[in-house]
Amino acid sequence: MKPTALPDWPERSRELAALLARSALGDRTAFARLYDRTSGHLFAVVLRVQRDRALAEDLLQEVYVSVWRAAAGFDAARAQPLTWLTSIARNRAIDSLRRQQTQPQLLSTTRADDADDADAPDHVAQAVAEEPGPLELLDRASDARQLTQCMNGLSATQRQSLALAFYDGLSHAEVADHLRQPLGTVKSWLRRALQSLRQCLDQATARDVAAAGN
Amino acid sequence: MDYARPALADALAQQYAAGTLRGGARRRYEALLPGHPLLREALQAWQLRLMPLTGVLAPQAPPARLWQGIERRLWPSAAAAPQAGWQRLALWRGVSALASVAALGLALLLVLPGPAQPPVVVVLQGTGGAARAADGFVASVSADGRALVTRPLLPVSLEADRVLELWSVPPEGAPRSLGLIAADGATVIDRRRLPARLLKGGTAALAVSVEPPGGSPTGVPTGPVIYAGKLQL
């Protein structure tokens, strides 16, 4: 079965907001429940970027220690809990890469010979697909309603660079190295990809808000 | 650099959220975040856009020792025995440290001629929000549980479009609103809003959250909880 993007991201958020509010008051039982509900997802997020399992475990501990301490500062009116938690986990994982000399292990070996051809098919090596490659993840993520059309608006090269950077935590230089493209080219692909994604998502959100108002 | 420039704030937030801001630039950006609301707003918007992309990752169950490690780090003094949620809360540990402050609040509140039995005084401490560690609220509940007065130890500064809301937190279940309270003076809570069993186990703690004008639109705290205090009988 093909897993899809969590369609219940907002629904889960409501429950998590309540658990976070109780945690902010020092309720350990609520915090334990919050851990049960979210640790599987956050561990997956950390592990995807930080491949060293022992390090990833340490990081996840640090994440929850900070969540407990920062829970009072979480503002449910302005942020979604799952987004907030995922951001903390991901940022920690990326921070942990900065002192590591080792290259992240890549699971896809995409070449970008057809770099400037927006209609070129995505070449993802499936041979070692014990787990999905970054580009495959991006495709699955676009199953989420709003993301679908927005992802379709990106060129193949934009999608590739976004997938490598976002899922595998590659830096600009590492993406450029991986796709065998000049650094400046990759930077501009990524910038354009994110800008076009932003524009499209914000428009979709505005439409939702307008629809909800009717 | 002028970090108040929206275009720059947006560009940095975009790269940080995507994960491509690295090295010294990343560390500088992280150091700047706490002092720059505009940078934080831009980052929040980008995280909202991008984090749902992680929804497709298959969950990975962490080993059981991981949670035990978190418990050891957060509550090193706690025995291995499971804790009852509201019975021994880390938050209340400092309550006794504020006993002298509580006595002051009590003195203030006792100026009014009261019933024979002294009121129950609850000190609501700052929960770690910015620069609020030292101040707090005092809530005084009459011995019969039918009157409640709150008073900040120091006037609380709030953003222009924010108000404070007082909550009764039951031993189990969702907090219940007791109404809005003044940030700079005493508030007498409408007695019709007080839980019938306020002093008889119906309320485990009182808490104050930051809410939009008019109070929480949802019936539960939506803003950060900035003060909380256990009801000690």
CSV table of C-alpha atoms in Angstrom, one decimal:
chain,number,residue,atom,x,y,z
A,1,MET,CA,0.0,0.0,0.0
A,2,LYS,CA,1.3,3.4,-0.9
A,3,PRO,CA,1.5,5.6,2.2
A,4,THR,CA,0.2,9.1,1.7
A,5,ALA,CA,0.8,12.4,3.3
A,6,LEU,CA,-1.0,12.6,6.7
A,7,PRO,CA,-4.5,13.9,5.6
A,8,ASP,CA,-5.3,14.3,9.3
A,9,TRP,CA,-2.5,16.8,10.0
A,10,PRO,CA,-4.9,19.5,11.3
A,11,GLU,CA,-7.1,17.0,13.2
A,12,ARG,CA,-4.2,15.5,15.0
A,13,SER,CA,-3.1,19.1,15.8
A,14,ARG,CA,-6.2,19.8,17.9
A,15,GLU,CA,-5.5,16.8,20.1
A,16,LEU,CA,-1.8,17.7,20.4
A,17,ALA,CA,-2.6,21.3,21.2
A,18,ALA,CA,-4.6,20.1,24.3
A,19,LEU,CA,-1.7,17.8,25.3
A,20,LEU,CA,0.8,20.6,24.9
A,21,ALA,CA,-1.3,23.0,27.0
A,22,ARG,CA,-1.4,20.4,29.8
A,23,SER,CA,2.3,19.8,29.5
A,24,ALA,CA,2.9,23.6,29.8
A,25,LEU,CA,1.1,23.3,33.2
A,26,GLY,CA,3.5,20.6,34.3
A,27,ASP,CA,1.3,17.6,33.6
A,28,ARG,CA,3.6,14.7,33.1
A,29,THR,CA,0.9,12.3,32.1
A,30,ALA,CA,-0.1,14.6,29.2
A,31,PHE,CA,3.5,14.9,28.2
A,32,ALA,CA,3.9,11.1,28.2
A,33,ARG,CA,0.8,10.9,25.9
A,34,LEU,CA,2.2,13.6,23.7
A,35,TYR,CA,5.4,11.5,23.4
A,36,ASP,CA,3.4,8.4,22.5
A,37,ARG,CA,1.5,10.3,19.8
A,38,THR,CA,4.4,12.0,18.2
A,39,SER,CA,7.7,10.2,18.8
A,40,GLY,CA,7.3,7.8,15.9
A,41,HIS,CA,7.0,10.7,13.5
A,42,LEU,CA,9.7,12.9,15.0
A,43,PHE,CA,12.1,9.9,15.1
A,44,ALA,CA,11.5,9.3,11.4
A,45,VAL,CA,12.1,13.0,10.7
A,46,VAL,CA,15.4,13.0,12.7
A,47,LEU,CA,16.6,9.7,11.3
A,48,ARG,CA,16.0,10.7,7.7
A,49,VAL,CA,18.5,13.6,8.1
A,50,GLN,CA,20.8,12.2,10.7
A,51,ARG,CA,21.6,8.6,9.6
A,52,ASP,CA,23.7,7.8,12.7
A,53,ARG,CA,21.1,5.9,14.8
A,54,ALA,CA,22.8,6.5,18.2
A,55,LEU,CA,23.1,10.2,17.4
A,56,ALA,CA,19.5,10.4,16.2
A,57,GLU,CA,18.4,8.8,19.5
A,58,ASP,CA,20.3,11.5,21.5
A,59,LEU,CA,18.8,14.2,19.3
A,60,LEU,CA,15.3,12.9,19.9
A,61,GLN,CA,15.8,13.0,23.6
A,62,GLU,CA,17.0,16.6,23.4
A,63,VAL,CA,14.0,17.5,21.3
A,64,TYR,CA,11.5,16.3,23.9
A,65,VAL,CA,13.5,17.8,26.8
A,66,SER,CA,13.2,21.2,24.9
A,67,VAL,CA,9.6,20.6,24.1
A,68,TRP,CA,8.8,20.1,27.8
A,69,ARG,CA,10.6,23.3,28.7
A,70,ALA,CA,9.2,25.3,25.8
A,71,ALA,CA,5.6,24.0,26.0
A,72,ALA,CA,4.4,27.1,27.8
A,73,GLY,CA,5.6,29.3,24.9
A,74,PHE,CA,3.7,27.4,22.3
A,75,ASP,CA,0.9,29.6,20.9
A,76,ALA,CA,-1.9,27.4,19.5
A,77,ALA,CA,-3.5,30.4,17.9
A,78,ARG,CA,-0.5,31.1,15.7
A,79,ALA,CA,1.1,27.7,15.1
A,80,GLN,CA,0.1,24.1,14.5
A,81,PRO,CA,1.5,21.7,17.1
A,82,LEU,CA,2.7,19.1,14.7
A,83,THR,CA,4.4,21.7,12.6
A,84,TRP,CA,6.0,23.2,15.7
A,85,LEU,CA,7.2,19.8,16.9
A,86,THR,CA,8.4,18.7,13.5
A,87,SER,CA,10.3,22.0,13.0
A,88,ILE,CA,12.1,21.6,16.3
A,89,ALA,CA,13.1,18.0,15.5
A,90,ARG,CA,14.2,18.8,11.9
A,91,ASN,CA,16.2,21.9,12.9
A,92,ARG,CA,18.0,19.9,15.6
A,93,ALA,CA,18.8,17.2,13.1
A,94,ILE,CA,20.2,19.6,10.5
A,95,ASP,CA,22.2,21.4,13.2
A,96,SER,CA,23.8,18.1,14.1
A,97,LEU,CA,25.1,17.7,10.5
A,98,ARG,CA,27.2,20.8,10.7
A,99,ARG,CA,30.1,19.4,12.6
A,100,GLN,CA,30.0,16.0,10.9
A,101,GLN,CA,32.5,15.5,8.2
A,102,THR,CA,30.8,12.4,6.8
A,103,GLN,CA,28.6,12.7,3.7
A,104,PRO,CA,25.0,11.7,4.2
A,105,GLN,CA,24.3,8.4,2.5
A,106,LEU,CA,22.2,9.0,-0.5
A,107,LEU,CA,19.7,6.5,-1.6
A,108,SER,CA,19.0,7.9,-5.0
A,109,THR,CA,21.6,8.4,-7.6
A,110,THR,CA,19.9,10.9,-9.8
A,111,ARG,CA,21.8,12.6,-12.6
A,112,ALA,CA,20.6,15.8,-14.0
A,113,ASP,CA,21.9,15.5,-17.5
A,114,ASP,CA,18.6,16.8,-18.6
A,115,ALA,CA,18.9,19.7,-16.2
A,116,ASP,CA,17.1,22.4,-18.0
A,117,ASP,CA,14.4,20.3,-19.6
A,118,ALA,CA,11.4,20.8,-17.4
A,119,ASP,CA,9.5,18.0,-19.0
A,120,ALA,CA,12.2,15.4,-18.5
A,121,PRO,CA,11.1,12.4,-16.4
A,122,ASP,CA,12.5,12.0,-12.9
A,123,HIS,CA,15.3,9.4,-12.8
A,124,VAL,CA,15.3,7.8,-9.5
A,125,ALA,CA,17.3,4.7,-8.9
A,126,GLN,CA,14.9,2.3,-7.4
A,127,ALA,CA,17.4,-0.6,-7.1
A,128,VAL,CA,18.3,0.1,-3.5
A,129,ALA,CA,14.8,1.1,-2.6
A,130,GLU,CA,14.7,-0.4,0.9
A,131,GLU,CA,13.3,2.9,1.8
A,132,PRO,CA,11.8,5.5,-0.5
A,133,GLY,CA,14.2,8.0,-2.1
A,134,PRO,CA,13.7,11.7,-1.6
A,135,LEU,CA,11.9,12.3,-4.9
A,136,GLU,CA,9.5,9.5,-4.3
A,137,LEU,CA,8.7,11.0,-0.9
A,138,LEU,CA,8.0,14.3,-2.5
A,139,ASP,CA,5.6,12.6,-4.9
A,140,ARG,CA,3.8,11.0,-2.0
A,141,ALA,CA,3.7,14.2,-0.1
A,142,SER,CA,2.0,15.8,-3.1
A,143,ASP,CA,-0.9,13.5,-2.5
A,144,ALA,CA,-2.0,15.9,0.2
A,145,ARG,CA,-4.7,18.1,-1.3
A,146,GLN,CA,-3.1,21.5,-1.5
A,147,LEU,CA,0.3,20.3,-2.3
A,148,THR,CA,-0.7,18.3,-5.4
A,149,GLN,CA,-1.3,21.1,-7.8
A,150,CYS,CA,1.6,23.1,-6.3
A,151,MET,CA,4.1,20.3,-6.8
A,152,ASN,CA,2.8,19.9,-10.4
A,153,GLY,CA,3.9,23.5,-11.0
A,154,LEU,CA,7.5,22.7,-10.4
A,155,SER,CA,10.0,21.5,-13.1
A,156,ALA,CA,11.7,18.2,-12.7
A,157,THR,CA,15.0,19.8,-11.7
A,158,GLN,CA,13.3,22.0,-9.2
A,159,ARG,CA,11.6,19.0,-7.7
A,160,GLN,CA,14.8,17.0,-7.5
A,161,SER,CA,16.8,19.7,-5.8
A,162,LEU,CA,14.0,20.3,-3.3
A,163,ALA,CA,13.6,16.7,-2.5
A,164,LEU,CA,17.4,16.2,-1.9
A,165,ALA,CA,17.6,19.3,0.3
A,166,PHE,CA,14.4,18.8,2.3
A,167,TYR,CA,14.3,15.1,2.9
A,168,ASP,CA,18.0,14.2,3.0
A,169,GLY,CA,19.2,17.5,4.5
A,170,LEU,CA,21.7,18.2,1.8
A,171,SER,CA,23.3,21.6,1.7
A,172,HIS,CA,23.4,23.7,-1.5
A,173,ALA,CA,26.9,22.5,-2.2
A,174,GLU,CA,25.9,18.8,-1.6
A,175,VAL,CA,22.9,19.1,-3.9
A,176,ALA,CA,25.1,20.6,-6.6
A,177,ASP,CA,27.7,17.9,-6.2
A,178,HIS,CA,25.0,15.2,-6.3
A,179,LEU,CA,23.3,16.5,-9.4
A,180,ARG,CA,26.7,17.5,-11.0
A,181,GLN,CA,25.6,21.0,-11.5
A,182,PRO,CA,27.2,24.4,-10.8
A,183,LEU,CA,26.4,25.7,-7.3
A,184,GLY,CA,24.7,28.9,-8.6
A,185,THR,CA,22.4,26.9,-10.9
A,186,VAL,CA,21.3,24.7,-8.0
A,187,LYS,CA,20.8,27.6,-5.7
A,188,SER,CA,18.5,29.3,-8.3
A,189,TRP,CA,16.5,26.1,-8.9
A,190,LEU,CA,15.9,25.8,-5.2
A,191,ARG,CA,15.0,29.4,-4.7
A,192,ARG,CA,12.6,29.3,-7.6
A,193,ALA,CA,11.1,26.0,-6.5
A,194,LEU,CA,10.4,27.4,-3.0
A,195,GLN,CA,9.1,30.7,-4.3
A,196,SER,CA,6.7,29.0,-6.7
A,197,LEU,CA,5.6,26.6,-4.0
A,198,ARG,CA,5.0,29.5,-1.6
A,199,GLN,CA,2.9,31.4,-4.1
A,200,CYS,CA,0.8,28.4,-5.0
A,201,LEU,CA,0.2,27.3,-1.4
A,202,ASP,CA,-0.6,30.8,-0.2
A,203,GLN,CA,-3.1,31.2,-3.0
A,204,ALA,CA,-4.7,27.8,-2.1
A,205,THR,CA,-4.9,28.9,1.5
A,206,ALA,CA,-6.5,32.2,0.6
A,207,ARG,CA,-9.1,30.3,-1.5
A,208,ASP,CA,-9.8,28.0,1.5
A,209,VAL,CA,-10.3,30.9,3.7
A,210,ALA,CA,-12.6,32.6,1.2
A,211,ALA,CA,-14.6,29.4,0.8
A,212,ALA,CA,-14.9,29.0,4.6
A,213,GLY,CA,-16.2,32.5,4.8
A,214,ASN,CA,-19.1,31.8,2.4
B,1,MET,CA,22.3,43.7,7.8
B,2,ASP,CA,18.8,45.1,8.3
B,3,TYR,CA,16.8,42.1,9.6
B,4,ALA,CA,13.6,44.1,9.6
B,5,ARG,CA,13.6,44.0,5.8
B,6,PRO,CA,10.7,41.6,4.9
B,7,ALA,CA,12.5,40.3,1.8
B,8,LEU,CA,15.6,39.4,3.8
B,9,ALA,CA,13.6,37.9,6.6
B,10,ASP,CA,11.6,35.8,4.1
B,11,ALA,CA,14.7,34.6,2.2
B,12,LEU,CA,16.5,33.5,5.4
B,13,ALA,CA,13.4,31.8,6.7
B,14,GLN,CA,12.9,30.0,3.4
B,15,GLN,CA,16.5,28.6,3.4
B,16,TYR,CA,16.4,27.8,7.1
B,17,ALA,CA,13.1,25.9,6.9
B,18,ALA,CA,14.2,24.1,3.7
B,19,GLY,CA,17.4,23.1,5.5
B,20,THR,CA,19.9,24.7,3.2
B,21,LEU,CA,21.1,27.5,5.5
B,22,ARG,CA,24.2,26.1,6.9
B,23,GLY,CA,27.4,26.8,8.9
B,24,GLY,CA,28.0,30.2,10.4
B,25,ALA,CA,24.9,31.7,8.6
B,26,ARG,CA,22.7,29.2,10.2
B,27,ARG,CA,24.2,29.7,13.7
B,28,ARG,CA,23.8,33.5,13.3
B,29,TYR,CA,20.3,33.2,12.2
B,30,GLU,CA,19.4,31.0,15.2
B,31,ALA,CA,21.0,33.5,17.5
B,32,LEU,CA,19.0,36.3,16.0
B,33,LEU,CA,15.6,34.6,16.2
B,34,PRO,CA,14.7,35.3,19.8
B,35,GLY,CA,15.2,39.0,19.4
B,36,HIS,CA,13.5,39.5,16.1
B,37,PRO,CA,9.7,39.0,15.9
B,38,LEU,CA,9.7,39.6,12.2
B,39,LEU,CA,12.2,36.8,11.6
B,40,ARG,CA,10.2,34.5,13.7
B,41,GLU,CA,7.0,35.3,11.9
B,42,ALA,CA,8.6,34.7,8.5
B,43,LEU,CA,10.0,31.4,9.7
B,44,GLN,CA,6.7,30.3,11.2
B,45,ALA,CA,5.1,30.9,7.8
B,46,TRP,CA,7.7,28.8,6.0
B,47,GLN,CA,7.5,26.0,8.5
B,48,LEU,CA,3.8,25.9,8.1
B,49,ARG,CA,4.2,25.5,4.3
B,50,LEU,CA,7.0,22.9,4.3
B,51,MET,CA,6.7,20.7,7.4
B,52,PRO,CA,3.6,18.8,6.1
B,53,LEU,CA,6.0,17.4,3.5
B,54,THR,CA,7.4,15.2,6.4
B,55,GLY,CA,3.9,13.6,6.7
B,56,VAL,CA,4.9,10.9,4.2
B,57,LEU,CA,7.8,9.5,6.3
B,58,ALA,CA,6.9,6.1,7.7
B,59,PRO,CA,6.9,6.4,11.5
B,60,GLN,CA,9.9,4.9,13.3
B,61,ALA,CA,9.3,3.7,16.8
B,62,PRO,CA,12.1,4.8,19.1
B,63,PRO,CA,13.4,2.3,21.6
B,64,ALA,CA,11.8,2.3,25.0
B,65,ARG,CA,15.0,3.4,26.8
B,66,LEU,CA,14.6,6.7,25.0
B,67,TRP,CA,11.6,7.8,27.0
B,68,GLN,CA,13.2,6.6,30.2
B,69,GLY,CA,16.2,8.8,29.3
B,70,ILE,CA,13.9,11.8,28.8
B,71,GLU,CA,12.3,11.2,32.2
B,72,ARG,CA,15.7,10.9,33.9
B,73,ARG,CA,16.8,14.1,32.4
B,74,LEU,CA,13.7,16.1,33.1
B,75,TRP,CA,13.0,14.8,36.6
B,76,PRO,CA,16.2,13.4,38.0
B,77,SER,CA,14.9,13.4,41.6
B,78,ALA,CA,11.8,11.5,40.8
B,79,ALA,CA,11.7,7.9,41.9
B,80,ALA,CA,11.1,5.2,39.2
B,81,ALA,CA,7.6,4.9,40.5
B,82,PRO,CA,5.0,6.5,38.2
B,83,GLN,CA,3.8,9.9,39.2
B,84,ALA,CA,0.2,10.9,39.4
B,85,GLY,CA,-0.1,13.7,36.9
B,86,TRP,CA,-1.0,16.7,39.1
B,87,GLN,CA,0.3,15.4,42.4
B,88,ARG,CA,4.0,16.2,42.0
B,89,LEU,CA,4.5,18.7,39.3
B,90,ALA,CA,7.9,20.1,38.6
B,91,LEU,CA,6.2,23.4,38.2
B,92,TRP,CA,5.2,23.7,41.8
B,93,ARG,CA,8.6,23.0,43.2
B,94,GLY,CA,9.4,26.6,43.4
B,95,VAL,CA,6.1,27.5,45.1
B,96,SER,CA,7.6,27.4,48.6
B,97,ALA,CA,10.3,29.8,47.4
B,98,LEU,CA,7.6,32.4,46.8
B,99,ALA,CA,6.0,31.9,50.2
B,100,SER,CA,7.1,35.3,51.4
B,101,VAL,CA,5.6,36.8,48.3
B,102,ALA,CA,2.4,34.9,49.0
B,103,ALA,CA,2.3,36.2,52.5
B,104,LEU,CA,2.5,39.7,51.1
B,105,GLY,CA,-0.4,39.0,48.8
B,106,LEU,CA,-2.3,37.5,51.7
B,107,ALA,CA,-1.7,40.7,53.7
B,108,LEU,CA,-3.0,42.8,50.9
B,109,LEU,CA,-6.1,40.8,50.5
B,110,LEU,CA,-6.8,40.5,54.2
B,111,VAL,CA,-7.2,44.2,54.5
B,112,LEU,CA,-10.9,43.7,53.8
B,113,PRO,CA,-12.8,42.4,56.8
B,114,GLY,CA,-13.3,38.8,56.0
B,115,PRO,CA,-14.9,35.7,57.4
B,116,ALA,CA,-13.4,34.0,60.4
B,117,GLN,CA,-11.5,31.5,58.3
B,118,PRO,CA,-8.6,32.9,56.3
B,119,PRO,CA,-8.8,32.6,52.5
B,120,VAL,CA,-6.8,30.1,50.6
B,121,VAL,CA,-4.0,31.8,48.7
B,122,VAL,CA,-2.6,30.4,45.5
B,123,VAL,CA,0.5,31.8,44.0
B,124,LEU,CA,0.6,31.6,40.2
B,125,GLN,CA,4.2,31.5,39.1
B,126,GLY,CA,5.6,32.4,35.7
B,127,THR,CA,5.9,29.3,33.6
B,128,GLY,CA,9.1,30.3,31.9
B,129,GLY,CA,7.8,32.7,29.3
B,130,ALA,CA,10.0,35.6,28.4
B,131,ALA,CA,11.1,37.7,31.4
B,132,ARG,CA,8.2,36.6,33.5
B,133,ALA,CA,10.1,34.3,35.9
B,134,ALA,CA,10.2,36.8,38.7
B,135,ASP,CA,6.6,38.0,38.8
B,136,GLY,CA,3.3,36.2,39.2
B,137,PHE,CA,-0.3,36.3,40.2
B,138,VAL,CA,-1.9,35.8,43.6
B,139,ALA,CA,-5.3,34.3,43.6
B,140,SER,CA,-7.2,34.4,46.9
B,141,VAL,CA,-10.2,32.0,47.4
B,142,SER,CA,-12.5,32.6,50.3
B,143,ALA,CA,-12.7,29.7,52.7
B,144,ASP,CA,-16.2,28.8,51.6
B,145,GLY,CA,-15.0,28.7,48.0
B,146,ARG,CA,-17.5,31.2,46.8
B,147,ALA,CA,-15.3,34.2,46.1
B,148,LEU,CA,-12.1,34.5,44.1
B,149,VAL,CA,-9.9,37.6,43.7
B,150,THR,CA,-6.8,37.8,41.5
B,151,ARG,CA,-4.0,40.3,41.6
B,152,PRO,CA,-0.7,40.5,39.7
B,153,LEU,CA,2.4,40.9,41.9
B,154,LEU,CA,3.7,43.4,39.3
B,155,PRO,CA,1.7,44.9,36.4
B,156,VAL,CA,1.9,42.5,33.4
B,157,SER,CA,2.9,44.0,30.1
B,158,LEU,CA,0.9,42.5,27.2
B,159,GLU,CA,0.8,43.1,23.4
B,160,ALA,CA,-2.0,45.6,22.6
B,161,ASP,CA,-4.5,43.1,21.3
B,162,ARG,CA,-4.0,40.4,24.0
B,163,VAL,CA,-5.9,39.8,27.3
B,164,LEU,CA,-5.3,37.5,30.2
B,165,GLU,CA,-7.8,34.6,30.9
B,166,LEU,CA,-8.0,32.7,34.2
B,167,TRP,CA,-8.6,28.9,34.1
B,168,SER,CA,-9.6,26.3,36.6
B,169,VAL,CA,-7.7,23.1,35.9
B,170,PRO,CA,-9.5,20.0,37.1
B,171,PRO,CA,-7.6,16.9,38.2
B,172,GLU,CA,-8.7,15.3,34.8
B,173,GLY,CA,-10.0,16.8,31.7
B,174,ALA,CA,-10.0,20.1,30.0
B,175,PRO,CA,-9.4,23.4,31.8
B,176,ARG,CA,-12.5,25.6,32.4
B,177,SER,CA,-12.6,29.4,32.0
B,178,LEU,CA,-13.2,31.5,35.0
B,179,GLY,CA,-13.2,34.7,32.9
B,180,LEU,CA,-10.8,37.5,31.9
B,181,ILE,CA,-8.6,39.1,34.5
B,182,ALA,CA,-6.9,42.5,34.7
B,183,ALA,CA,-3.2,42.6,33.9
B,184,ASP,CA,-2.6,45.6,36.2
B,185,GLY,CA,-4.9,45.3,39.2
B,186,ALA,CA,-7.3,43.2,41.2
B,187,THR,CA,-10.1,41.3,39.6
B,188,VAL,CA,-13.1,39.8,41.4
B,189,ILE,CA,-14.2,36.7,39.6
B,190,ASP,CA,-17.9,36.5,38.9
B,191,ARG,CA,-19.1,34.0,41.5
B,192,ARG,CA,-21.5,32.4,39.1
B,193,ARG,CA,-18.5,31.2,37.1
B,194,LEU,CA,-16.8,29.5,40.1
B,195,PRO,CA,-16.9,25.7,40.1
B,196,ALA,CA,-19.2,24.4,42.8
B,197,ARG,CA,-16.4,22.2,44.2
B,198,LEU,CA,-13.6,24.7,43.8
B,199,LEU,CA,-12.0,23.9,47.2
B,200,LYS,CA,-13.2,20.3,47.4
B,201,GLY,CA,-11.0,18.7,44.8
B,202,GLY,CA,-12.9,20.1,41.7
B,203,THR,CA,-9.9,22.3,40.9
B,204,ALA,CA,-6.3,21.1,41.0
B,205,ALA,CA,-4.7,24.3,39.8
B,206,LEU,CA,-5.3,27.7,38.5
B,207,ALA,CA,-3.7,29.0,35.3
B,208,VAL,CA,-3.5,32.2,33.3
B,209,SER,CA,-3.2,32.2,29.5
B,210,VAL,CA,-2.7,34.9,26.9
B,211,GLU,CA,-5.8,35.2,24.6
B,212,PRO,CA,-7.2,37.4,21.9
B,213,PRO,CA,-9.7,40.1,22.9
B,214,GLY,CA,-12.8,38.7,24.4
B,215,GLY,CA,-11.0,35.6,25.6
B,216,SER,CA,-10.3,32.1,24.1
B,217,PRO,CA,-12.6,31.6,21.1
B,218,THR,CA,-12.5,27.8,21.6
B,219,GLY,CA,-13.3,27.3,25.2
B,220,VAL,CA,-9.8,26.0,26.0
B,221,PRO,CA,-6.6,28.0,26.3
B,222,THR,CA,-5.3,28.9,22.9
B,223,GLY,CA,-2.4,31.2,23.8
B,224,PRO,CA,0.6,30.3,25.9
B,225,VAL,CA,0.0,29.6,29.6
B,226,ILE,CA,2.2,32.2,31.3
B,227,TYR,CA,1.2,31.6,35.0
B,228,ALA,CA,0.1,28.6,36.9
B,229,GLY,CA,-0.3,27.6,40.5
B,230,LYS,CA,-1.4,24.5,42.3
B,231,LEU,CA,-4.3,24.7,44.7
B,232,GLN,CA,-2.8,23.7,48.1
B,233,LEU,CA,-5.2,22.9,50.9
